[in-house]
Short mmCIF file of C-alpha atoms in Angstrom, two decimals:
data_model
loop_
_atom_site.label_atom_id
_atom_site.label_comp_id
_atom_site.label_asym_id
_atom_site.label_seq_id
_atom_site.Cartn_x
_atom_site.Cartn_y
_atom_site.Cartn_z
CA MET N 1 -19.49 -24.41 15.38
CA SER N 2 -20.25 -24.59 19.08
CA ASN N 3 -17.69 -26.28 21.32
CA ARG N 4 -15.13 -26.58 18.56
CA TYR N 5 -11.68 -25.18 19.17
CA ALA N 6 -8.48 -24.79 17.16
CA VAL N 7 -4.87 -24.84 18.33
CA ILE N 8 -2.42 -23.44 15.76
CA LEU N 9 1.23 -24.35 16.32
CA ALA N 10 3.34 -21.32 15.45
CA ALA N 11 6.25 -21.40 17.90
CA GLY N 12 9.09 -22.95 15.87
CA GLN N 13 11.96 -20.70 14.82
CA GLY N 14 12.41 -22.38 11.44
CA THR N 15 16.20 -22.46 11.30
CA ARG N 16 16.17 -24.25 7.93
CA MET N 17 14.61 -21.15 6.35
CA LYS N 18 17.90 -19.34 7.12
CA SER N 19 16.02 -16.09 7.53
CA LYS N 20 15.60 -13.23 9.98
CA LEU N 21 11.87 -13.46 9.30
CA TYR N 22 9.96 -15.81 11.58
CA LYS N 23 9.10 -18.97 9.64
CA VAL N 24 5.30 -18.86 9.69
CA LEU N 25 5.36 -15.24 8.50
CA HIS N 26 6.98 -16.08 5.17
CA PRO N 27 4.36 -15.24 2.54
CA VAL N 28 2.72 -17.58 0.07
CA CYS N 29 0.97 -15.67 -2.72
CA GLY N 30 1.31 -12.49 -0.73
CA LYS N 31 -0.08 -13.73 2.60
CA PRO N 32 1.91 -15.08 5.60
CA MET N 33 1.61 -18.85 5.97
CA VAL N 34 0.06 -18.68 9.43
CA GLN N 35 -2.53 -16.18 8.18
CA HIS N 36 -3.60 -18.71 5.53
CA VAL N 37 -4.18 -21.28 8.27
CA VAL N 38 -6.07 -18.87 10.53
CA ASP N 39 -8.26 -17.67 7.65
CA GLN N 40 -9.28 -21.22 6.73
CA VAL N 41 -10.12 -22.02 10.35
CA SER N 42 -11.99 -18.74 10.79
CA SER N 43 -14.22 -19.52 7.82
CA LEU N 44 -15.54 -22.55 9.75
CA GLY N 45 -16.69 -20.48 12.72
CA PHE N 46 -14.72 -22.13 15.55
CA LYS N 47 -15.67 -21.04 19.07
CA GLU N 48 -12.07 -20.27 19.99
CA LYS N 49 -8.72 -20.21 18.21
CA VAL N 50 -5.44 -20.41 20.15
CA ALA N 51 -2.05 -19.70 18.58
CA VAL N 52 0.97 -21.21 20.30
CA VAL N 53 3.80 -18.74 19.74
CA GLY N 54 7.43 -18.66 20.78
CA PHE N 55 10.30 -17.15 18.83
CA GLY N 56 9.08 -13.89 17.26
CA ALA N 57 5.84 -13.97 19.27
CA GLU N 58 5.31 -10.20 19.10
CA VAL N 59 5.56 -10.14 15.30
CA VAL N 60 3.10 -13.01 14.94
CA GLN N 61 0.66 -11.23 17.24
CA GLN N 62 0.97 -8.07 15.16
CA GLN N 63 0.04 -10.09 12.06
CA LEU N 64 -2.89 -12.01 13.53
CA GLY N 65 -4.16 -9.31 15.86
CA GLU N 66 -7.27 -10.15 17.84
CA GLU N 67 -8.35 -12.98 15.56
CA VAL N 68 -6.88 -15.53 18.00
CA SER N 69 -5.86 -15.98 21.62
CA TYR N 70 -2.17 -16.53 22.40
CA VAL N 71 -0.08 -18.78 24.61
CA VAL N 72 3.72 -18.84 24.69
CA GLN N 73 5.97 -21.89 24.42
CA GLU N 74 9.13 -20.57 26.06
CA GLN N 75 11.21 -23.69 25.24
CA GLN N 76 10.88 -25.68 22.03
CA LEU N 77 10.29 -29.13 23.54
CA GLY N 78 8.11 -30.68 20.85
CA THR N 79 4.58 -30.55 19.50
CA GLY N 80 3.04 -32.24 22.55
CA HIS N 81 4.66 -29.67 24.81
CA ALA N 82 3.41 -26.89 22.50
CA VAL N 83 -0.23 -28.02 22.66
CA MET N 84 0.04 -28.38 26.45
CA GLN N 85 0.63 -24.62 26.64
CA ALA N 86 -2.99 -24.14 25.51
CA ALA N 87 -4.24 -25.89 28.68
CA SER N 88 -4.63 -22.53 30.40
CA ILE N 89 -7.36 -21.67 27.90
CA LEU N 90 -8.87 -24.99 26.79
CA GLU N 91 -8.35 -27.61 29.51
CA GLY N 92 -11.58 -28.74 31.12
CA LYS N 93 -13.80 -27.65 28.26
CA GLU N 94 -16.12 -30.09 26.53
CA GLY N 95 -15.91 -30.30 22.75
CA THR N 96 -13.60 -31.01 19.84
CA THR N 97 -10.17 -29.50 19.29
CA VAL N 98 -8.39 -29.36 15.94
CA VAL N 99 -4.59 -29.04 16.07
CA LEU N 100 -2.92 -27.51 13.01
CA CYS N 101 0.56 -26.39 12.05
CA GLY N 102 1.15 -22.75 11.17
CA ASP N 103 3.43 -23.73 8.28
CA THR N 104 0.76 -25.59 6.24
CA PRO N 105 -0.61 -22.75 4.08
CA LEU N 106 -2.24 -25.03 1.49
CA LEU N 107 -4.63 -26.73 3.90
CA THR N 108 -8.23 -25.83 3.03
CA ALA N 109 -11.33 -25.29 5.14
CA GLU N 110 -12.99 -28.07 3.15
CA THR N 111 -10.42 -30.62 4.28
CA ILE N 112 -10.62 -29.45 7.91
CA ASP N 113 -14.40 -29.83 7.69
CA TYR N 114 -14.07 -33.38 6.29
CA LEU N 115 -11.72 -34.22 9.16
CA LEU N 116 -14.26 -32.96 11.70
CA SER N 117 -17.08 -34.88 10.02
CA CYS N 118 -15.06 -38.10 10.07
CA HIS N 119 -14.25 -37.54 13.75
CA ASP N 120 -17.91 -37.04 14.63
CA LYS N 121 -19.13 -39.93 12.49
CA GLU N 122 -16.69 -42.40 14.06
CA LYS N 123 -17.31 -41.04 17.57
CA ALA N 124 -13.55 -41.05 17.94
CA LYS N 125 -11.39 -39.63 20.68
CA ALA N 126 -8.76 -38.74 18.09
CA THR N 127 -8.79 -38.47 14.28
CA ILE N 128 -5.65 -38.03 12.22
CA LEU N 129 -5.41 -36.29 8.88
CA THR N 130 -3.26 -38.59 6.75
CA ALA N 131 -2.03 -38.63 3.17
CA VAL N 132 -0.12 -40.95 0.87
CA ALA N 133 3.30 -39.45 0.19
CA PRO N 134 5.27 -40.23 -2.99
CA ASP N 135 8.39 -40.01 -0.81
CA PRO N 136 7.59 -40.35 2.90
CA THR N 137 11.15 -39.65 4.06
CA GLY N 138 11.12 -37.40 7.11
CA TYR N 139 7.43 -37.82 7.85
CA GLY N 140 5.86 -39.63 10.77
CA ARG N 141 4.32 -42.93 9.60
CA VAL N 142 0.76 -44.01 10.34
CA ILE N 143 0.90 -47.61 11.56
CA ARG N 144 -2.33 -49.57 11.26
CA ASN N 145 -3.24 -52.96 12.74
CA LYS N 146 -4.50 -56.01 10.81
CA GLU N 147 -8.02 -54.60 10.82
CA GLY N 148 -6.81 -51.37 9.24
CA LEU N 149 -7.37 -49.28 12.35
CA VAL N 150 -4.78 -46.74 13.47
CA GLU N 151 -2.52 -48.24 16.08
CA ARG N 152 0.11 -45.53 16.49
CA ILE N 153 2.22 -42.91 14.76
CA VAL N 154 5.98 -43.27 14.72
CA GLU N 155 8.38 -40.47 13.81
CA HIS N 156 10.80 -41.16 10.94
CA LYS N 157 13.86 -40.97 13.21
CA ASP N 158 12.38 -43.51 15.59
CA ALA N 159 10.90 -45.86 12.96
CA THR N 160 12.17 -49.33 12.10
CA GLU N 161 13.01 -50.24 8.50
CA ALA N 162 9.62 -51.94 8.14
CA GLU N 163 7.83 -48.88 9.47
CA ARG N 164 9.78 -46.59 7.16
CA SER N 165 8.45 -48.56 4.18
CA VAL N 166 4.94 -47.31 5.00
CA ASN N 167 3.94 -44.40 2.74
CA GLU N 168 0.84 -43.25 4.61
CA ILE N 169 2.08 -40.28 6.56
CA ASN N 170 0.91 -38.16 9.44
CA THR N 171 0.26 -34.64 8.15
CA GLY N 172 0.48 -33.06 11.61
CA THR N 173 -3.20 -32.11 11.66
CA TYR N 174 -5.50 -33.78 14.18
CA CYS N 175 -8.95 -33.77 15.76
CA PHE N 176 -9.26 -34.63 19.45
CA ASP N 177 -11.91 -34.88 22.08
CA ASN N 178 -10.72 -31.86 24.05
CA ALA N 179 -10.89 -33.46 27.52
CA ALA N 180 -9.19 -36.66 26.32
CA LEU N 181 -6.43 -34.61 24.65
CA PHE N 182 -5.33 -32.75 27.76
CA ASP N 183 -5.65 -35.83 29.96
CA ALA N 184 -3.41 -37.82 27.60
CA LEU N 185 -0.86 -35.01 27.25
CA LYS N 186 -0.05 -35.38 30.94
CA LYS N 187 1.13 -38.94 30.21
CA VAL N 188 3.36 -38.13 27.24
CA GLY N 189 7.07 -38.70 27.87
CA ASN N 190 10.21 -37.69 26.04
CA ASP N 191 12.01 -41.02 25.71
CA ASN N 192 12.89 -40.66 22.03
CA ALA N 193 15.78 -39.69 19.78
CA GLN N 194 15.09 -35.97 20.16
CA GLY N 195 14.17 -35.91 23.82
CA GLU N 196 10.93 -34.12 22.91
CA TYR N 197 7.28 -34.49 23.84
CA TYR N 198 5.56 -35.67 20.68
CA LEU N 199 1.88 -34.94 20.10
CA PRO N 200 1.49 -38.20 18.10
CA ASP N 201 2.21 -40.11 21.32
CA VAL N 202 -1.28 -39.05 22.44
CA ILE N 203 -2.66 -41.37 19.74
CA GLU N 204 -0.90 -44.42 21.18
CA ILE N 205 -1.92 -43.49 24.74
CA LEU N 206 -5.58 -43.22 23.72
CA GLN N 207 -5.40 -46.39 21.64
CA LYS N 208 -3.96 -48.41 24.54
CA SER N 209 -6.78 -47.10 26.72
CA GLY N 210 -9.27 -48.68 24.33
CA GLU N 211 -10.43 -45.43 22.78
CA THR N 212 -11.49 -45.17 19.13
CA ILE N 213 -8.83 -43.68 16.86
CA SER N 214 -9.90 -42.80 13.32
CA ALA N 215 -8.17 -41.28 10.32
CA TYR N 216 -9.27 -39.24 7.33
CA GLN N 217 -6.97 -39.70 4.34
CA THR N 218 -7.03 -36.61 2.19
CA PRO N 219 -6.79 -37.30 -1.56
CA SER N 220 -4.49 -34.27 -1.96
CA PHE N 221 -0.97 -34.78 -0.63
CA ASN N 222 0.00 -31.30 -1.88
CA GLU N 223 -2.53 -29.71 0.46
CA THR N 224 -0.69 -31.09 3.48
CA LEU N 225 2.72 -29.69 2.52
CA GLY N 226 4.62 -28.31 5.51
CA VAL N 227 7.05 -25.52 4.68
CA ASN N 228 10.42 -25.90 6.41
CA ASP N 229 12.82 -24.34 3.91
CA ARG N 230 12.93 -22.06 0.86
CA VAL N 231 12.54 -24.98 -1.53
CA ALA N 232 9.26 -26.02 0.08
CA LEU N 233 8.21 -22.36 0.21
CA ALA N 234 8.63 -22.07 -3.56
CA GLU N 235 6.72 -25.33 -4.02
CA ALA N 236 3.85 -24.03 -1.88
CA GLU N 237 3.84 -20.80 -3.88
CA THR N 238 3.57 -22.74 -7.15
CA ILE N 239 0.73 -24.92 -5.90
CA MET N 240 -1.18 -21.99 -4.43
CA LYS N 241 -0.74 -19.93 -7.59
CA HIS N 242 -2.06 -22.81 -9.71
CA ARG N 243 -5.04 -23.20 -7.37
CA ILE N 244 -5.92 -19.50 -7.50
CA ASN N 245 -5.48 -19.17 -11.27
CA GLU N 246 -7.59 -22.27 -11.93
CA HIS N 247 -10.35 -20.87 -9.71
CA TRP N 248 -10.55 -17.61 -11.67
CA MET N 249 -10.40 -19.33 -15.05
CA ARG N 250 -13.39 -21.44 -13.99
CA GLN N 251 -15.14 -18.19 -13.02
CA GLY N 252 -14.84 -16.84 -16.56
CA VAL N 253 -11.48 -15.05 -16.51
CA THR N 254 -9.07 -15.64 -19.40
CA ILE N 255 -5.48 -16.11 -18.26
CA ILE N 256 -3.28 -16.33 -21.33
CA ASP N 257 -0.26 -17.78 -19.52
CA PRO N 258 -1.15 -19.11 -16.03
CA ILE N 259 2.46 -20.03 -15.26
CA ASN N 260 3.51 -16.39 -15.57
CA THR N 261 0.46 -14.76 -13.99
CA TYR N 262 0.25 -14.03 -10.26
CA ILE N 263 -3.02 -13.37 -8.38
CA SER N 264 -3.23 -12.88 -4.62
CA THR N 265 -5.65 -14.84 -2.47
CA GLU N 266 -7.53 -11.62 -1.63
CA ALA N 267 -8.07 -10.41 -5.20
CA SER N 268 -11.28 -10.70 -7.21
CA ILE N 269 -11.73 -10.54 -10.99
CA GLY N 270 -14.86 -10.18 -13.13
CA GLN N 271 -15.99 -12.31 -16.04
CA ASP N 272 -14.45 -11.91 -19.51
CA THR N 273 -11.45 -10.02 -18.17
CA VAL N 274 -8.21 -11.07 -19.88
CA LEU N 275 -4.89 -11.27 -18.05
CA TYR N 276 -1.78 -11.29 -20.23
CA PRO N 277 1.61 -12.80 -19.25
CA GLY N 278 3.59 -11.09 -16.51
CA THR N 279 0.50 -9.68 -14.80
CA MET N 280 0.60 -9.41 -10.99
CA VAL N 281 -2.70 -8.78 -9.18
CA LEU N 282 -1.69 -8.14 -5.57
CA GLY N 283 -3.41 -7.51 -2.25
CA GLU N 284 -7.12 -6.76 -2.11
CA THR N 285 -7.42 -5.69 -5.72
CA LYS N 286 -10.83 -5.86 -7.38
CA ILE N 287 -10.99 -5.94 -11.18
CA GLY N 288 -14.30 -5.64 -13.01
CA GLU N 289 -15.62 -7.32 -16.16
CA ASN N 290 -14.32 -7.10 -19.73
CA CYS N 291 -10.97 -5.60 -18.72
CA THR N 292 -7.65 -6.25 -20.42
CA ILE N 293 -4.71 -6.31 -18.01
CA GLY N 294 -1.10 -6.69 -19.09
CA PRO N 295 1.24 -7.84 -20.32
CA HIS N 296 3.72 -7.05 -17.52
CA THR N 297 1.35 -5.05 -15.34
CA GLU N 298 1.33 -4.79 -11.53
CA ILE N 299 -1.83 -3.80 -9.65
CA LYS N 300 -2.02 -3.73 -5.86
CA ASP N 301 -4.87 -2.91 -3.45
CA SER N 302 -6.77 -1.10 -6.17
CA MET N 303 -10.28 -0.99 -7.65
CA ILE N 304 -10.53 -1.33 -11.42
CA GLU N 305 -14.01 -0.91 -12.95
CA ASN N 306 -15.33 -2.50 -16.17
CA ASP N 307 -13.99 -2.33 -19.74
CA THR N 308 -10.63 -0.86 -18.70
CA ASN N 309 -7.32 -1.56 -20.44
CA ILE N 310 -4.04 -1.40 -18.48
CA ARG N 311 -0.82 -2.30 -20.32
CA GLN N 312 2.73 -2.58 -18.99
CA SER N 313 1.95 -0.31 -16.06
CA VAL N 314 1.84 -0.11 -12.25
CA VAL N 315 -1.27 0.82 -10.23
CA TYR N 316 -1.09 1.00 -6.41
CA ASN N 317 -3.80 1.80 -3.87
CA SER N 318 -5.96 3.67 -6.35
CA LYS N 319 -9.39 3.67 -7.99
CA VAL N 320 -9.74 3.37 -11.75
CA GLY N 321 -13.09 3.83 -13.48
CA ASN N 322 -14.84 2.35 -16.50
CA THR N 323 -13.45 2.40 -20.04
CA VAL N 324 -10.10 3.79 -18.93
CA THR N 325 -6.89 3.26 -20.88
CA ILE N 326 -3.61 3.21 -18.96
CA GLY N 327 -0.15 2.65 -20.39
CA PRO N 328 2.12 1.48 -21.66
CA PHE N 329 4.67 2.35 -18.96
CA ALA N 330 2.43 4.47 -16.73
CA HIS N 331 2.62 4.65 -12.94
CA ILE N 332 -0.51 5.30 -10.89
CA ARG N 333 0.69 5.92 -7.34
CA PRO N 334 -1.38 5.65 -4.13
CA ASP N 335 -4.54 7.65 -3.45
CA SER N 336 -5.26 8.43 -7.07
CA ILE N 337 -8.76 8.44 -8.57
CA ILE N 338 -9.00 7.90 -12.31
CA SER N 339 -12.57 8.52 -13.52
CA ASP N 340 -14.38 6.98 -16.49
CA ASP N 341 -13.04 7.40 -20.03
CA VAL N 342 -9.67 8.79 -18.91
CA ARG N 343 -6.56 8.17 -20.99
CA ILE N 344 -3.22 7.85 -19.16
CA GLY N 345 -0.50 7.25 -21.73
CA ASN N 346 3.12 6.22 -21.84
CA PHE N 347 5.54 7.49 -19.18
CA VAL N 348 2.84 9.35 -17.25
CA GLU N 349 2.96 9.35 -13.44
CA VAL N 350 -0.11 10.17 -11.34
CA LYS N 351 0.22 10.56 -7.57
CA LYS N 352 -2.52 11.40 -5.05
CA ALA N 353 -4.51 13.05 -7.80
CA SER N 354 -8.01 12.82 -9.24
CA MET N 355 -8.62 12.81 -12.99
CA GLY N 356 -12.15 13.77 -14.08
CA LYS N 357 -14.15 11.94 -16.73
CA GLY N 358 -12.70 12.10 -20.23
CA SER N 359 -9.44 13.81 -19.29
CA LYS N 360 -6.20 12.85 -21.04
CA ALA N 361 -2.51 12.77 -20.21
CA SER N 362 -1.14 10.92 -23.19
CA HIS N 363 2.60 11.05 -22.62
CA LEU N 364 5.51 12.19 -20.46
CA SER N 365 3.60 14.03 -17.73
CA TYR N 366 3.64 14.18 -13.93
CA ILE N 367 0.35 14.87 -12.15
CA GLY N 368 0.84 14.96 -8.39
CA ASP N 369 -1.33 16.34 -5.57
CA ALA N 370 -3.82 17.58 -8.14
CA GLU N 371 -7.54 17.87 -8.70
CA VAL N 372 -8.19 17.60 -12.42
CA GLY N 373 -11.68 18.21 -13.80
CA LYS N 374 -13.51 16.71 -16.79
CA ASP N 375 -12.18 16.76 -20.36
CA VAL N 376 -8.84 18.27 -19.40
CA ASN N 377 -5.91 17.75 -21.78
CA PHE N 378 -2.35 17.42 -20.49
CA SER N 379 0.02 17.79 -23.42
CA CYS N 380 3.42 16.13 -23.62
CA GLY N 381 5.77 17.00 -20.77
CA ALA N 382 3.26 18.97 -18.67
CA VAL N 383 4.03 18.87 -14.94
CA THR N 384 2.29 19.86 -11.73
CA VAL N 385 5.13 21.15 -9.57
CA ASN N 386 3.88 20.12 -6.15
CA TYR N 387 6.93 20.06 -3.84
CA ASP N 388 9.19 22.86 -2.63
CA GLY N 389 11.59 20.59 -0.76
CA LYS N 390 9.62 20.72 2.49
CA ASN N 391 5.89 20.80 1.76
CA LYS N 392 3.45 19.49 -0.84
CA PHE N 393 0.96 21.83 -2.53
CA LYS N 394 -2.17 21.25 -4.58
CA THR N 395 -2.94 22.10 -8.20
CA VAL N 396 -6.56 22.52 -9.34
CA ILE N 397 -7.41 22.27 -13.03
CA GLU N 398 -11.04 22.87 -13.85
CA ASP N 399 -13.18 21.26 -16.57
CA GLY N 400 -12.15 21.64 -20.18
CA ALA N 401 -8.74 23.24 -19.55
CA PHE N 402 -5.90 22.65 -22.02
CA ILE N 403 -2.35 22.41 -20.68
CA GLY N 404 0.26 22.88 -23.41
CA CYS N 405 3.48 20.94 -23.91
CA ASN N 406 6.23 21.34 -21.33
CA ALA N 407 4.11 23.56 -19.10
CA ASN N 408 5.01 23.77 -15.41
CA LEU N 409 2.15 24.49 -13.00
CA ILE N 410 3.76 25.75 -9.78
CA ALA N 411 1.41 24.77 -6.93
CA PRO N 412 -0.59 26.04 -5.22
CA VAL N 413 -2.30 27.21 -8.38
CA THR N 414 -5.69 26.97 -10.13
CA VAL N 415 -6.31 26.82 -13.87
CA GLY N 416 -9.90 27.87 -14.56
CA LYS N 417 -12.58 26.24 -16.68
CA ASP N 418 -11.81 26.06 -20.42
CA ALA N 419 -8.56 27.99 -19.91
CA LEU N 420 -5.52 27.49 -22.14
CA VAL N 421 -1.92 27.32 -20.92
CA ALA N 422 0.57 27.94 -23.70
CA ALA N 423 3.33 25.44 -24.39
CA GLY N 424 6.54 26.06 -22.47
CA SER N 425 4.86 28.23 -19.84
CA THR N 426 5.70 28.26 -16.14
CA ILE N 427 2.51 29.16 -14.34
CA THR N 428 2.87 30.67 -10.86
CA ASP N 429 -0.45 32.53 -10.59
CA ASP N 430 -4.06 31.42 -11.03
CA VAL N 431 -5.38 31.35 -14.60
CA PRO N 432 -8.93 32.67 -15.03
CA GLY N 433 -11.47 30.56 -16.88
CA GLU N 434 -11.57 30.85 -20.68
CA SER N 435 -8.23 32.69 -20.66
CA LEU N 436 -4.96 32.05 -22.46
CA SER N 437 -1.96 32.17 -20.17
CA ILE N 438 1.53 32.59 -21.62
CA ALA N 439 4.43 32.60 -19.17
CA ARG N 440 7.67 32.33 -21.07
CA ALA N 441 10.52 34.60 -22.16
CA ARG N 442 10.13 36.28 -25.56
CA GLN N 443 12.36 34.64 -28.18
CA THR N 444 15.44 36.60 -29.18
CA ASN N 445 17.63 35.58 -32.15
CA LYS N 446 21.26 36.78 -32.11
CA THR N 447 22.20 36.99 -35.79
CA ASP N 448 25.70 35.71 -36.64
CA TYR N 449 26.36 35.00 -32.94
CA VAL N 450 28.39 31.83 -33.63
CA LYS N 451 30.47 33.43 -36.39
CA LYS N 452 31.34 36.42 -34.20
CA LYS N 453 32.26 34.21 -31.27
#
C-alpha cells in the first residue's frame, strides 16, 4: 500500500496490570499484544510502521526488532502527544496514516482494511473506528450531529450526563490524512481533566475547519477490546482462543472440547486431525493430517507428520514422523528427531536424539544425546548415560540392535548392527555388530546367609 503509514501507540506503562512486564508485552495466546497489532498491520503492506515507545522501550524493541521504526515518548502526556513524537519520521509526507493502540490484540487486518476503504471512499481527512458498547463506561463517546455526521469525540471523564448516555464509543483506532494530522496536532491543547493532549481533539479541530470526518462502525465490539488489566487480558485470551479454534474446526480439524483446547496463532493443523481436551499446541507447531493429539498433551515449536498419535505427553522443538505413537506420559525434549513408525511409550524421555524408522522404546527409558538406527528395541529401563557431570557424550545404536532391560550404555559408546545387549548390563565399550554383550556380575547365592546372621 503506497503512501500508507501506521503509528502504533506502545508507550504506556500499564500500571493497572500490576506487573513488572511492560503492558503491551503481555501475551495473548502465546504472542505479545503489540506483536499481534504489528502482524496485522504488516499483512496489509504499509509503507512504514512507527512504534511510539516509552517505559520499557528497549524490551519492546527486542520483541519487534526491525519490523518497525521507533520514536520515544519521554513523558506520558496523552495520545495526541504520543502521535506527535512520530513527526520526525512522518510529518510532511503525503498519504494516509492509521493510528492504533498496542494493547488491542484482537483487531484484525480485515477491519483495518475496511477502515481504510471507508476513509478513501468518503474522501475524509479523518475516519474513526467506532463500535457499539454494551457498557460504554470509561470509553470516549462519539458525538454525532443531527445529520448523523461525526462532530467530536469526548472522553468519559469530560462528558456531560447526556453525552455519557451515548453507547457508540471511540475504539482508539483512526485513519488520518497524514498532512492534516500533523497540522492539527500543533493546535491540540491540554485544557481537560487530565491535563493531557488528546488525539481525539484532532477530530474536533478538523471538523471545525470544515473538513470531512467519517466513521466506520465495526460490527464486532470484542475486536476493539483494549487490555488495561488482568481481567481484560483474560477476556482477550478467551476471545482469541475461540477465534483460533473456530478457524481450525472450519478447516476440518475436530476439537472435542474447544473450551479446554489451546492453539497458538502461529500453529497449523491438517484435516481430520483430532484434538482431545487439555491439548496445548504452542508456538510455530505444524501438525499433519489424521493425527490424534491428547488428551492433556503439550506440543511446542514442533513438526508432527501425518497419522501420528500423541497421548498425555510433551513434545518440544522436535520433529516427529508419520504413523508414530507417543505416550502416555512421554517427554520429547528439544532437538529430537522421531522417524516414521516409531513407538515411544509411557515414561520414556528422549533428548537431542534421533530415532530411526520402526524403533521402539516402550517404557521407562532415557535416550539422550543418541543416534538410534532403524528397528532398534529399547527394553524397559534402558538408559543412555550421556553426562559425566561436566560434559555430554553421544551414544550410537545401529540398525536392528536389541537393548535389554535395565541396561546402561555409558557414552561415548557404539552398539553395532543387530547386536544384543543383555538385561542388566552396563556397557562401557563398543559392542560389535551381531554380538551379544553381557556386562554384569555373576550371580552368587549365599546359602543360609540370613539364618547364620
